[in-house]
CSV table of C-alpha atoms in Angstrom, one decimal:
chain,number,residue,atom,x,y,z
A,22,ASN,CA,0.0,0.0,0.0
A,23,SER,CA,2.9,2.4,0.8
A,24,LEU,CA,4.5,1.8,-2.6
A,25,ASN,CA,1.4,1.4,-4.8
A,26,HIS,CA,-1.1,3.8,-3.2
A,27,GLY,CA,-2.2,5.0,-6.6
A,28,MET,CA,-3.2,1.5,-7.8
A,29,THR,CA,-6.9,1.3,-8.8
A,30,LEU,CA,-9.1,-1.6,-7.9
A,31,SER,CA,-9.2,-3.0,-11.4
A,32,GLU,CA,-5.3,-3.0,-11.5
A,33,PHE,CA,-5.2,-4.8,-8.3
A,34,LYS,CA,-7.8,-7.4,-9.5
A,35,PHE,CA,-5.6,-8.0,-12.6
A,36,ILE,CA,-2.6,-8.9,-10.5
A,37,TRP,CA,-4.8,-10.9,-8.0
A,38,TYR,CA,-6.4,-13.0,-10.8
A,39,MET,CA,-3.0,-13.7,-12.4
A,40,GLU,CA,-1.7,-15.1,-9.1
A,41,TYR,CA,-5.0,-17.0,-8.4
A,42,SER,CA,-5.0,-18.5,-11.9
A,43,HIS,CA,-1.4,-19.7,-11.5
A,44,ARG,CA,-2.3,-21.4,-8.3
A,45,MET,CA,-5.4,-23.0,-9.7
A,46,TRP,CA,-3.5,-24.2,-12.8
A,47,GLY,CA,-0.8,-25.7,-10.6
A,48,ARG,CA,-3.5,-27.7,-8.7
A,49,VAL,CA,-5.1,-28.9,-11.9
A,50,VAL,CA,-1.6,-30.1,-13.0
A,51,GLY,CA,-1.2,-31.9,-9.7
A,52,LEU,CA,-4.6,-33.6,-10.1
A,53,ALA,CA,-3.8,-34.5,-13.7
A,54,TYR,CA,-0.8,-36.4,-12.4
A,55,ILE,CA,-2.1,-38.0,-9.3
A,56,LEU,CA,-5.7,-39.1,-10.2
A,57,PRO,CA,-4.7,-41.0,-13.4
A,58,ALA,CA,-1.7,-42.5,-11.6
A,59,ALA,CA,-3.9,-43.8,-8.8
A,60,TYR,CA,-6.4,-45.2,-11.3
A,61,PHE,CA,-3.7,-47.0,-13.4
A,62,TRP,CA,-2.1,-48.3,-10.2
A,63,TYR,CA,-5.4,-49.6,-8.9
A,64,ARG,CA,-6.1,-51.4,-12.3
A,65,GLY,CA,-2.7,-53.0,-12.2
A,66,TRP,CA,-1.5,-51.4,-15.5
A,67,LEU,CA,1.8,-50.2,-14.1
A,68,SER,CA,5.0,-52.3,-14.1
A,69,HIS,CA,7.2,-52.4,-11.0
A,70,ARG,CA,9.7,-50.0,-12.7
A,71,LEU,CA,6.9,-47.6,-13.8
A,72,LYS,CA,5.4,-47.6,-10.3
A,73,GLY,CA,8.7,-46.1,-9.1
A,74,CYS,CA,8.6,-43.5,-11.8
A,75,VAL,CA,5.0,-42.6,-11.0
A,76,LEU,CA,5.8,-42.2,-7.3
A,77,ALA,CA,8.8,-40.0,-8.0
A,78,LEU,CA,6.8,-37.8,-10.4
A,79,CYS,CA,3.9,-37.4,-8.0
A,80,GLY,CA,6.4,-36.6,-5.2
A,81,LEU,CA,7.9,-33.9,-7.5
A,82,VAL,CA,4.5,-32.4,-8.2
A,83,CYS,CA,3.8,-32.1,-4.4
A,84,PHE,CA,7.3,-30.7,-3.8
A,85,GLN,CA,6.8,-28.2,-6.6
A,86,GLY,CA,3.6,-26.9,-4.9
A,87,LEU,CA,5.4,-26.7,-1.5
A,88,LEU,CA,8.3,-24.7,-3.1
A,89,GLY,CA,5.8,-22.4,-4.7
A,90,TRP,CA,4.2,-21.6,-1.3
A,91,TYR,CA,7.7,-21.2,0.3
A,92,MET,CA,8.7,-18.8,-2.5
A,93,VAL,CA,5.6,-16.6,-2.3
A,94,LYS,CA,5.9,-16.5,1.5
A,95,SER,CA,9.3,-14.7,1.1
A,96,GLY,CA,7.6,-11.9,-0.9
A,97,LEU,CA,5.0,-11.3,1.9
A,98,GLU,CA,7.5,-10.9,4.7
A,99,GLU,CA,8.1,-7.5,6.2
A,100,LYS,CA,11.7,-6.4,5.7
A,101,PRO,CA,12.8,-3.8,8.3
A,102,ASP,CA,14.5,-0.7,7.1
A,103,SER,CA,13.7,-1.6,3.5
A,104,TYR,CA,11.7,0.6,1.1
A,105,ASP,CA,12.5,-1.5,-2.0
A,106,ILE,CA,9.8,-3.0,-4.2
A,107,PRO,CA,8.4,-6.2,-2.6
A,108,ARG,CA,9.7,-9.2,-4.3
A,109,VAL,CA,10.2,-12.9,-3.6
A,110,SER,CA,13.6,-14.3,-2.8
A,111,GLN,CA,15.7,-15.0,-5.9
A,112,TYR,CA,17.0,-18.1,-4.3
A,113,ARG,CA,13.5,-19.5,-3.8
A,114,LEU,CA,12.5,-18.4,-7.2
A,115,ALA,CA,15.4,-20.3,-8.7
A,116,ALA,CA,14.6,-23.4,-6.7
A,117,HIS,CA,10.9,-23.2,-7.8
A,118,LEU,CA,12.0,-22.9,-11.5
A,119,GLY,CA,14.6,-25.6,-11.2
A,120,SER,CA,12.1,-28.0,-9.7
A,121,ALA,CA,9.6,-27.2,-12.5
A,122,LEU,CA,12.3,-27.9,-15.1
A,123,VAL,CA,13.2,-31.3,-13.5
A,124,LEU,CA,9.5,-32.2,-13.2
A,125,TYR,CA,8.9,-31.3,-16.9
A,126,SER,CA,12.0,-33.1,-18.2
A,127,ALA,CA,11.3,-36.2,-16.2
A,128,SER,CA,7.7,-36.3,-17.3
A,129,LEU,CA,8.7,-35.8,-21.0
A,130,TRP,CA,11.4,-38.5,-20.7
A,131,THR,CA,9.1,-41.0,-19.1
A,132,GLY,CA,6.3,-40.4,-21.7
A,133,LEU,CA,8.7,-40.6,-24.7
A,134,SER,CA,10.2,-43.8,-23.2
A,135,LEU,CA,6.8,-45.4,-23.2
A,136,LEU,CA,5.6,-44.1,-26.6
A,137,LEU,CA,8.8,-44.6,-28.6
A,138,PRO,CA,11.0,-47.7,-28.6
A,139,ARG,CA,14.6,-47.2,-27.9
A,140,HIS,CA,17.0,-47.4,-30.8
A,141,LYS,CA,19.5,-50.2,-30.7
A,142,LEU,CA,22.6,-48.4,-31.9
A,143,PRO,CA,26.2,-49.7,-31.9
A,144,GLU,CA,28.1,-48.1,-29.0
A,145,THR,CA,30.8,-46.5,-31.2
A,146,HIS,CA,33.3,-44.0,-29.8
A,147,GLN,CA,31.7,-41.2,-31.7
A,148,LEU,CA,28.2,-42.0,-30.3
A,149,LEU,CA,29.5,-42.2,-26.7
A,150,ARG,CA,31.1,-38.8,-27.2
A,151,LEU,CA,27.9,-37.3,-28.7
A,152,ARG,CA,25.9,-38.7,-25.7
A,153,GLN,CA,28.4,-37.2,-23.2
A,154,TYR,CA,28.4,-33.9,-25.0
A,155,ALA,CA,24.6,-33.8,-25.1
A,156,HIS,CA,24.5,-34.4,-21.3
A,157,GLY,CA,27.0,-31.6,-20.8
A,158,THR,CA,24.9,-29.3,-23.0
A,159,THR,CA,21.8,-30.2,-21.0
A,160,ALA,CA,23.5,-29.2,-17.7
A,161,LEU,CA,24.7,-25.9,-19.2
A,162,ILE,CA,21.1,-25.1,-20.5
A,163,PHE,CA,19.7,-25.9,-17.0
A,164,LEU,CA,22.3,-23.7,-15.4
A,165,THR,CA,21.4,-20.9,-17.8
A,166,ALA,CA,17.7,-21.2,-17.0
A,167,LEU,CA,18.4,-21.0,-13.3
A,168,SER,CA,20.5,-17.9,-13.8
A,169,GLY,CA,17.5,-16.4,-15.5
A,170,ALA,CA,15.5,-16.9,-12.3
A,171,PHE,CA,18.1,-14.8,-10.5
A,172,VAL,CA,17.8,-12.1,-13.2
A,173,ALA,CA,14.0,-12.0,-12.7
A,174,GLY,CA,14.2,-12.2,-8.9
A,175,LEU,CA,16.5,-9.2,-8.7
A,176,ASP,CA,15.0,-7.2,-11.6
A,177,ALA,CA,18.6,-7.4,-13.0
A,178,GLY,CA,17.3,-7.1,-16.6
A,179,LEU,CA,16.7,-3.4,-15.9
A,180,VAL,CA,20.3,-2.6,-15.0
A,181,TYR,CA,21.7,-2.7,-18.5
A,182,ASN,CA,19.7,-2.8,-21.8
A,183,SER,CA,22.5,-2.7,-24.4
A,184,PHE,CA,24.2,-5.7,-26.1
A,185,PRO,CA,26.8,-7.0,-26.5
A,186,LYS,CA,28.4,-4.3,-24.3
A,187,MET,CA,26.9,-3.4,-20.9
A,188,GLY,CA,26.6,0.3,-21.2
A,189,GLU,CA,29.9,1.5,-22.6
A,190,ARG,CA,32.0,-1.4,-21.3
A,191,TRP,CA,32.5,-5.1,-22.0
A,192,ILE,CA,33.0,-5.7,-18.3
A,193,PRO,CA,31.1,-3.2,-16.1
A,194,ASP,CA,32.8,-1.4,-13.2
A,195,ASP,CA,30.4,-2.7,-10.5
A,196,LEU,CA,30.8,-6.3,-11.4
A,197,LEU,CA,32.4,-7.2,-8.0
A,198,ALA,CA,31.0,-4.4,-5.9
A,199,PHE,CA,29.6,-6.6,-3.1
A,200,SER,CA,31.7,-8.1,-0.3
A,201,PRO,CA,32.4,-11.0,0.2
A,202,MET,CA,33.0,-11.7,-3.5
A,203,LEU,CA,30.8,-14.7,-3.7
A,204,ARG,CA,27.7,-12.6,-2.9
A,205,ASN,CA,28.0,-10.9,-6.3
A,206,ILE,CA,27.1,-14.1,-8.2
A,207,PHE,CA,23.7,-14.3,-6.4
A,208,GLU,CA,22.9,-10.8,-5.2
A,209,ASN,CA,24.6,-8.2,-7.4
A,210,PRO,CA,22.1,-7.4,-10.2
A,211,THR,CA,25.0,-6.4,-12.6
A,212,THR,CA,26.9,-9.7,-12.0
A,213,VAL,CA,23.7,-11.7,-12.3
A,214,GLN,CA,22.9,-10.2,-15.6
A,215,PHE,CA,26.5,-10.5,-16.8
A,216,ASP,CA,26.6,-14.2,-15.8
A,217,HIS,CA,23.3,-14.8,-17.6
A,218,ARG,CA,24.6,-13.3,-20.8
A,219,ILE,CA,27.8,-15.4,-20.7
A,220,LEU,CA,25.8,-18.6,-19.9
A,221,GLY,CA,23.3,-17.8,-22.7
A,222,ILE,CA,26.0,-17.3,-25.3
A,223,ALA,CA,27.8,-20.5,-24.1
A,224,SER,CA,24.5,-22.4,-24.3
A,225,VAL,CA,23.8,-21.4,-27.9
A,226,THR,CA,27.5,-22.1,-28.8
A,227,ALA,CA,27.2,-25.6,-27.2
A,228,VAL,CA,24.0,-26.4,-29.0
A,229,THR,CA,25.5,-25.3,-32.3
A,230,ALA,CA,28.6,-27.4,-31.8
A,231,LEU,CA,26.4,-30.4,-30.8
A,232,TYR,CA,24.4,-30.0,-34.0
A,233,LEU,CA,27.6,-29.8,-36.2
A,234,PHE,CA,29.1,-32.8,-34.4
A,235,SER,CA,25.9,-34.8,-34.9
A,236,ARG,CA,26.1,-34.2,-38.7
A,237,LYS,CA,29.2,-36.3,-38.8
A,238,ILE,CA,27.6,-39.4,-37.3
A,239,PRO,CA,25.1,-41.7,-38.9
A,240,LEU,CA,22.0,-41.2,-36.6
A,241,PRO,CA,18.4,-42.4,-36.9
A,242,ARG,CA,16.0,-39.8,-38.4
A,243,ARG,CA,14.2,-39.2,-35.1
A,244,THR,CA,17.5,-38.3,-33.3
A,245,ARG,CA,18.6,-36.0,-36.2
A,246,MET,CA,15.2,-34.3,-36.1
A,247,ALA,CA,15.6,-33.8,-32.3
A,248,VAL,CA,19.1,-32.2,-32.6
A,249,THR,CA,17.9,-29.9,-35.4
A,250,SER,CA,14.8,-28.9,-33.4
A,251,LEU,CA,17.1,-28.1,-30.4
A,252,LEU,CA,19.2,-25.8,-32.6
A,253,ALA,CA,16.1,-24.0,-33.9
A,254,VAL,CA,14.7,-23.5,-30.5
A,255,ALA,CA,18.0,-22.3,-29.1
A,256,CYS,CA,18.3,-19.7,-31.9
A,257,MET,CA,14.7,-18.6,-31.4
A,258,GLN,CA,15.3,-18.3,-27.6
């Protein structure tokens, strides 16, 4: 109220309904997981291995909701001697996003494993290298997404709006303004935006290299389509 005393009732309702819709949608997603899982389990349609996957996914859904509550709670806490814009903790926001990415990826992997039979490919040296590189690229993309949560949580995107330089410099003066130095990575808006830029460029470079490397290996059509789609989405992003 002290910061947004000029807000109209309709403006407040817009924000309220956005938050309410997000919560309701999250609960619908939870029910979409748990109810069919309980029904398939009761009917005996799940194998022993699949039961473990279903339990893990349902646990992740519940954990995701708990993290969401924990994140929102941080934005409602009174901060003494602070007149900053109320915002949730960037640490909790990153945890909430990371949990969502793990849940989505695990769901997609489980679904595709059931729908599409696994290709029996000879374990050549090139194929093993491609698989290792794909895993490394996945980890880099995941880290880039998490760094984006810190950008959002600190409103770090508002600090510099020029690219490729940040203002007039390649490396801004206040990159290591906080003490101790480790705080800059998670709490300094300039450093957070700088890290996100570097990670984003590294992710696009890694995806491009993965695509170029995959072109040298005889791969099934489905795998080649996946790698090409990954490059297209990375460029669009």
